[in-house]
Amino acid sequence: MTFKSLSLITATLLLTTHTHADETLEPISIISANKTIQYIQNTTSNVTVITAEDIEENGYQTVTQAINTVAGIFVTNSGGLGQQTSFFVRGADSGKVLVLLDGMRLNDPSTTNGTALLDSLTTNTIEQIEIIKGGASSIWGSNASAGVINIITKKAKDGIHGSLTLNYGSYNTRGTDTDLAYKDEKVTAQVLASYLKTDGFSALAPRSAEEDGYENKNYNIKFGYAFDANNKLNLSYNRIKTDTEYDDDNSEALANDDYSNSTSDQANYALNYNFKLNNYNVTFNASKGEYNRVYYTYDYFFNIDNQYVNKSTLKEYSLINAYQYEKGKMILGLEYKDIDGFSQFNTYTENKANYTNKAIFISNSYDVNENTLLETNLRYDNYDEFENKTTYKVGLKHDHSFLEGLTSSANYYTSYDAPSAYQLANQSPTVAILKPAYTKGYDISVGYKELFSISYFNTKVEDAIDYVGIWPDSGYANINGKQKLSGVELQSSYAISSLNVNVSANYTHLFKYEKEDGSDLIRRAKDTFNGFIDYYTDANTHFGINAQYVGDRIDTDGGWPASNVTIENYTLWNLNFGTKIINDVDLSLNARNIFDKEYESVYGYATEGRSFYAKLKYSF
């Protein structure tokens, strides 16, 4: 009997193969570590991969639900589907994490800290999520000081194929997904589309106050043409449109606020041309991202309708040269980015900022011997509006011959985060010009096959950017001192082949998550635990149960001035079931928060109670 998969792929750098009971899978390929395709074992970076199979088995509706189960990552939500979402990687906020969709940047320059709005990313079109933890600016530049999340959409297979999926669940949540694709020796064409709508529940507690609904429309179109074996062209287009009802804590009705709502429209275009000759490979990329968000709310204090508009455009061009030699791979990359941001509150003065970024980087992976890998990166970024930055990384990984499967690794890196267009347009009048925040960090990992791995990480951030002062002398400025983040991640997976059961778990403990003044950063959980048990009756039927424990956290009460409050720990339990009803038709059922736990993710906001979701999928 063959198991389908582990409940969650914990594909760390320490692994060379993935053993699912009596099945050994092919090594997993990623592109996030150095912008070229490579096997996961050929990097020293700390990598986790979540597959489409993991997503389906666990019923994840959004990217944030999926990444929230990974060691070192913690997600908070201000309500249900589509509500404001924050995520933290090794204690660092989401503005320090680069998010890519098929290589296209999703970090929105018009957001406060340049974060990607993951709350609008559903999972139905996703084939794989690659997560790199640790500084990656020496490859990717800004917004990668804590890591990279690269979302890969589904790829076409040979011939004509597709699928149609229907979803229904609690809070009148309903949706449909379609996938139609064609591939031959020359042409690849694919259309992915998804629609999700829910009546939802009140964003501000109590949950029953009223309904804050959400609607998400996603289109993804890809076309590829192979001129010959050495020349390939790919075009892709992705668009996400959302409508969200939310509760504004300045609104007159607060939790009963049935007016406040927002719209977003995000479009990404990309062209990719690849030429390959023997051991040399060069890729030209051109992409454009357009982000438009509008928030409407009725103001409690001034008795008027408010409208807040955010817009941004990001154009990016790169040329990536890779040469594979006998003992490794060398990469030379050239990049150019043009970033424009705009925001306006009602008819007040428009806030605008734009800047350009030119960069060059070199990366080398070198097999010192058959058991030792050395990875080095060096990158220089030039900006026309603020301070330039040089970043680097040195990584070493060793397979210990005295015990097959025992691997250790270490990485030292420098990284940075440039000011967002929003921060540039709203900087403090006491600041001449904002500087990029600068990070130095390292991690050390030891692991034995899939059975066990442990990683220690430690980072310090200088010149972090925060909002300071009191109006009219307020705005964004660099903060003196250092933020300190450190912690440990443990992961384990074990397949009990005699029982057809997979057991896996991960635990994260933060030793430090300190601001420059020594106080704790808010909303970081000191301890988080995720556990999974999956049972396969045969190749087509799966039962799963998983649990998540989140420890106490500090938040603010939202007052003026704000006071710190402690949010209590909680544990959530979920059940999953999946089976093939007939040929080409699959059914999956997911029950969340089965004990109907009352808990808070963000102080004052409601969370999902006991809920059930069903999915029926036809494939051809």
CSV table of C-alpha atoms in Angstrom, one decimal, residues 166-416:
chain,number,residue,atom,x,y,z
A,166,LEU,CA,-17.5,23.3,-6.2
A,167,ASN,CA,-17.2,24.5,-2.6
A,168,TYR,CA,-19.8,25.1,0.1
A,169,GLY,CA,-19.5,25.6,3.9
A,170,SER,CA,-20.3,27.6,7.0
A,171,TYR,CA,-21.3,31.3,7.0
A,172,ASN,CA,-22.8,30.6,3.6
A,173,THR,CA,-19.4,30.3,2.0
A,174,ARG,CA,-19.6,29.1,-1.6
A,175,GLY,CA,-17.2,29.1,-4.5
A,176,THR,CA,-16.1,27.4,-7.7
A,177,ASP,CA,-12.7,26.8,-9.3
A,178,THR,CA,-11.9,25.9,-12.9
A,179,ASP,CA,-8.6,24.8,-14.6
A,180,LEU,CA,-8.3,24.2,-18.3
A,181,ALA,CA,-4.9,23.5,-19.8
A,182,TYR,CA,-3.1,22.2,-23.0
A,183,LYS,CA,0.5,21.3,-23.6
A,184,ASP,CA,2.4,19.8,-26.4
A,185,GLU,CA,6.1,20.0,-27.5
A,186,LYS,CA,5.7,23.6,-28.6
A,187,VAL,CA,2.8,25.2,-26.9
A,188,THR,CA,1.6,25.5,-23.3
A,189,ALA,CA,-1.7,27.3,-22.5
A,190,GLN,CA,-3.6,27.4,-19.3
A,191,VAL,CA,-6.5,29.3,-17.7
A,192,LEU,CA,-7.1,29.1,-14.0
A,193,ALA,CA,-10.1,30.9,-12.4
A,194,SER,CA,-11.6,30.9,-9.0
A,195,TYR,CA,-14.6,32.5,-7.3
A,196,LEU,CA,-15.2,32.7,-3.5
A,197,LYS,CA,-18.0,34.4,-1.6
A,198,THR,CA,-19.0,34.3,2.0
A,199,ASP,CA,-21.5,36.1,4.2
A,200,GLY,CA,-18.9,36.0,6.9
A,201,PHE,CA,-19.3,37.1,10.5
A,202,SER,CA,-18.6,40.4,12.3
A,203,ALA,CA,-15.0,41.5,12.1
A,204,LEU,CA,-15.1,43.2,15.5
A,205,ALA,CA,-16.3,41.0,18.4
A,206,PRO,CA,-18.9,39.8,19.1
A,207,ARG,CA,-19.0,37.4,16.1
A,208,SER,CA,-22.8,37.6,16.0
A,209,ALA,CA,-23.1,41.4,15.8
A,210,GLU,CA,-23.7,41.4,12.1
A,211,GLU,CA,-22.2,39.9,8.9
A,212,ASP,CA,-19.0,41.2,7.2
A,213,GLY,CA,-19.1,39.5,3.8
A,214,TYR,CA,-16.2,38.9,1.4
A,215,GLU,CA,-16.0,38.2,-2.4
A,216,ASN,CA,-12.9,37.2,-4.2
A,217,LYS,CA,-12.4,36.7,-8.0
A,218,ASN,CA,-9.1,35.4,-9.3
A,219,TYR,CA,-8.0,34.9,-12.9
A,220,ASN,CA,-4.7,33.4,-14.0
A,221,ILE,CA,-3.7,33.0,-17.6
A,222,LYS,CA,-0.4,31.5,-18.8
A,223,PHE,CA,1.0,30.9,-22.3
A,224,GLY,CA,4.3,29.4,-23.3
A,225,TYR,CA,6.0,28.7,-26.6
A,226,ALA,CA,9.2,26.7,-27.2
A,227,PHE,CA,10.8,27.9,-30.4
A,228,ASP,CA,13.2,25.0,-30.1
A,229,ALA,CA,14.9,23.0,-27.4
A,230,ASN,CA,17.0,26.0,-26.3
A,231,ASN,CA,14.6,29.0,-26.6
A,232,LYS,CA,11.4,29.3,-24.6
A,233,LEU,CA,9.0,32.2,-24.1
A,234,ASN,CA,6.4,32.5,-21.3
A,235,LEU,CA,3.7,35.0,-20.7
A,236,SER,CA,1.5,35.2,-17.6
A,237,TYR,CA,-1.3,37.4,-16.3
A,238,ASN,CA,-2.9,37.3,-12.8
A,239,ARG,CA,-5.7,39.4,-11.5
A,240,ILE,CA,-7.4,39.4,-8.1
A,241,LYS,CA,-10.5,41.5,-7.4
A,242,THR,CA,-12.0,41.6,-3.9
A,243,ASP,CA,-14.9,43.3,-2.1
A,244,THR,CA,-14.7,43.2,1.7
A,245,GLU,CA,-17.1,44.4,4.4
A,246,TYR,CA,-15.2,45.3,7.6
A,247,ASP,CA,-15.7,47.1,11.0
A,248,ASP,CA,-13.9,50.4,11.4
A,249,ASP,CA,-13.1,51.1,15.1
A,250,ASN,CA,-13.7,54.8,14.4
A,251,SER,CA,-17.1,54.0,13.0
A,252,GLU,CA,-20.2,55.0,14.9
A,253,ALA,CA,-21.6,51.5,14.9
A,254,LEU,CA,-18.3,49.7,15.8
A,255,ALA,CA,-19.1,45.9,15.7
A,256,ASN,CA,-22.6,46.7,14.2
A,257,ASP,CA,-20.9,48.7,11.5
A,258,ASP,CA,-22.7,47.5,8.3
A,259,TYR,CA,-21.4,50.2,6.1
A,260,SER,CA,-17.5,50.2,6.1
A,261,ASN,CA,-16.3,48.3,3.1
A,262,SER,CA,-13.3,48.1,0.8
A,263,THR,CA,-12.4,47.1,-2.8
A,264,SER,CA,-9.1,46.0,-4.2
A,265,ASP,CA,-8.0,45.3,-7.7
A,266,GLN,CA,-4.5,43.8,-8.2
A,267,ALA,CA,-3.1,42.9,-11.6
A,268,ASN,CA,0.3,41.3,-12.4
A,269,TYR,CA,1.8,40.8,-15.9
A,270,ALA,CA,5.0,39.0,-16.7
A,271,LEU,CA,7.1,38.1,-19.7
A,272,ASN,CA,9.9,35.5,-19.4
A,273,TYR,CA,12.4,34.5,-22.1
A,274,ASN,CA,14.8,31.7,-21.5
A,275,PHE,CA,17.8,30.6,-23.6
A,276,LYS,CA,19.9,27.5,-22.8
A,277,LEU,CA,23.1,26.3,-24.4
A,278,ASN,CA,24.9,23.4,-22.8
A,279,ASN,CA,25.8,24.4,-19.3
A,280,TYR,CA,24.8,28.1,-19.8
A,281,ASN,CA,21.3,29.4,-19.1
A,282,VAL,CA,20.1,33.0,-19.4
A,283,THR,CA,16.6,34.3,-18.5
A,284,PHE,CA,15.2,37.8,-19.2
A,285,ASN,CA,12.2,38.8,-17.0
A,286,ALA,CA,9.9,41.8,-17.3
A,287,SER,CA,7.0,42.2,-15.0
A,288,LYS,CA,4.5,44.9,-13.9
A,289,GLY,CA,2.3,45.0,-10.8
A,290,GLU,CA,-0.7,47.4,-10.4
A,291,TYR,CA,-2.4,47.7,-7.0
A,292,ASN,CA,-5.5,49.7,-6.3
A,293,ARG,CA,-7.3,49.7,-3.0
A,294,VAL,CA,-10.2,51.9,-1.8
A,295,TYR,CA,-11.6,52.0,1.8
A,296,TYR,CA,-15.0,53.5,2.6
A,297,THR,CA,-16.3,54.2,6.1
A,298,TYR,CA,-18.7,56.4,8.0
A,299,ASP,CA,-16.8,58.5,10.5
A,300,TYR,CA,-18.1,58.5,14.1
A,301,PHE,CA,-16.4,61.8,15.1
A,302,PHE,CA,-17.1,64.0,12.1
A,303,ASN,CA,-20.4,62.5,10.8
A,304,ILE,CA,-19.2,62.2,7.2
A,305,ASP,CA,-18.3,59.5,4.6
A,306,ASN,CA,-14.6,58.9,4.4
A,307,GLN,CA,-12.7,57.5,1.4
A,308,TYR,CA,-9.1,56.4,1.5
A,309,VAL,CA,-7.4,55.5,-1.8
A,310,ASN,CA,-4.1,53.6,-2.2
A,311,LYS,CA,-2.5,53.0,-5.5
A,312,SER,CA,0.9,51.7,-6.6
A,313,THR,CA,2.8,50.5,-9.7
A,314,LEU,CA,5.9,48.3,-9.7
A,315,LYS,CA,7.9,47.6,-12.9
A,316,GLU,CA,10.7,45.2,-12.8
A,317,TYR,CA,13.3,43.9,-15.3
A,318,SER,CA,16.0,41.4,-14.7
A,319,LEU,CA,18.6,39.3,-16.6
A,320,ILE,CA,19.7,36.2,-14.8
A,321,ASN,CA,22.8,34.3,-16.1
A,322,ALA,CA,23.6,30.9,-14.7
A,323,TYR,CA,26.5,28.6,-15.5
A,324,GLN,CA,26.6,25.0,-14.2
A,325,TYR,CA,30.2,23.7,-13.8
A,326,GLU,CA,31.5,20.4,-12.5
A,327,LYS,CA,31.4,21.3,-8.9
A,328,GLY,CA,28.7,23.8,-8.7
A,329,LYS,CA,26.7,26.7,-10.2
A,330,MET,CA,27.5,30.4,-10.6
A,331,ILE,CA,24.9,33.1,-11.2
A,332,LEU,CA,25.2,36.7,-12.3
A,333,GLY,CA,22.0,38.8,-12.0
A,334,LEU,CA,21.2,42.4,-13.2
A,335,GLU,CA,18.0,44.1,-12.1
A,336,TYR,CA,16.1,47.4,-12.5
A,337,LYS,CA,12.9,48.4,-10.6
A,338,ASP,CA,10.7,51.5,-10.9
A,339,ILE,CA,8.3,52.0,-8.0
A,340,ASP,CA,5.4,54.5,-7.7
A,341,GLY,CA,3.1,54.9,-4.7
A,342,PHE,CA,0.0,57.1,-4.2
A,343,SER,CA,-2.4,57.6,-1.3
A,344,GLN,CA,-5.1,60.2,-0.5
A,345,PHE,CA,-7.6,60.6,2.4
A,346,ASN,CA,-10.8,62.3,1.2
A,347,THR,CA,-9.8,65.5,-0.6
A,348,TYR,CA,-6.7,66.1,1.5
A,349,THR,CA,-3.3,66.6,-0.1
A,350,GLU,CA,-2.2,63.7,-2.2
A,351,ASN,CA,0.8,61.7,-0.8
A,352,LYS,CA,3.1,60.5,-3.6
A,353,ALA,CA,6.5,58.9,-3.7
A,354,ASN,CA,8.5,57.1,-6.4
A,355,TYR,CA,12.0,55.8,-6.7
A,356,THR,CA,14.2,53.5,-8.8
A,357,ASN,CA,16.5,50.7,-7.9
A,358,LYS,CA,19.4,49.2,-9.9
A,359,ALA,CA,21.1,46.1,-8.6
A,360,ILE,CA,23.8,43.5,-9.5
A,361,PHE,CA,24.4,40.3,-7.6
A,362,ILE,CA,26.6,37.2,-7.9
A,363,SER,CA,25.9,33.8,-6.4
A,364,ASN,CA,27.9,30.7,-6.2
A,365,SER,CA,27.1,27.2,-5.0
A,366,TYR,CA,30.2,25.0,-4.6
A,367,ASP,CA,30.6,21.4,-3.7
A,368,VAL,CA,33.7,21.5,-1.5
A,369,ASN,CA,33.6,17.7,-1.5
A,370,GLU,CA,30.9,15.1,-1.9
A,371,ASN,CA,29.5,15.9,1.6
A,372,THR,CA,30.0,19.6,1.9
A,373,LEU,CA,28.2,22.5,0.1
A,374,LEU,CA,29.4,26.1,0.3
A,375,GLU,CA,26.9,28.9,-0.8
A,376,THR,CA,28.0,32.5,-1.2
A,377,ASN,CA,26.0,35.6,-2.4
A,378,LEU,CA,27.0,39.2,-2.8
A,379,ARG,CA,24.6,42.0,-4.0
A,380,TYR,CA,24.8,45.8,-4.5
A,381,ASP,CA,21.6,47.9,-4.7
A,382,ASN,CA,21.6,51.5,-5.9
A,383,TYR,CA,18.7,53.8,-5.2
A,384,ASP,CA,18.1,57.3,-6.5
A,385,GLU,CA,16.2,58.5,-3.4
A,386,PHE,CA,18.0,57.0,-0.4
A,387,GLU,CA,21.0,55.2,0.8
A,388,ASN,CA,22.5,52.3,-1.3
A,389,LYS,CA,23.1,48.9,0.3
A,390,THR,CA,25.5,46.0,-0.1
A,391,THR,CA,24.4,42.7,1.3
A,392,TYR,CA,25.9,39.2,1.4
A,393,LYS,CA,25.4,35.7,2.6
A,394,VAL,CA,27.7,32.8,3.5
A,395,GLY,CA,26.2,29.3,4.0
A,396,LEU,CA,27.7,25.9,4.7
A,397,LYS,CA,26.0,22.5,4.8
A,398,HIS,CA,27.6,19.2,5.6
A,399,ASP,CA,26.3,15.6,5.4
A,400,HIS,CA,27.9,13.6,8.1
A,401,SER,CA,29.3,10.3,6.8
A,402,PHE,CA,29.4,8.5,10.2
A,403,LEU,CA,25.6,8.5,10.3
A,404,GLU,CA,23.7,8.5,7.0
A,405,GLY,CA,20.9,11.1,7.0
A,406,LEU,CA,22.6,13.4,9.6
A,407,THR,CA,23.1,16.9,8.2
A,408,SER,CA,24.1,20.2,9.8
A,409,SER,CA,24.1,23.7,8.2
A,410,ALA,CA,24.8,27.3,9.1
A,411,ASN,CA,24.1,30.6,7.4
A,412,TYR,CA,25.3,34.1,8.1
A,413,TYR,CA,23.7,37.0,6.2
A,414,THR,CA,23.1,40.7,5.9
A,415,SER,CA,19.8,42.1,4.6
A,416,TYR,CA,17.8,45.3,4.4
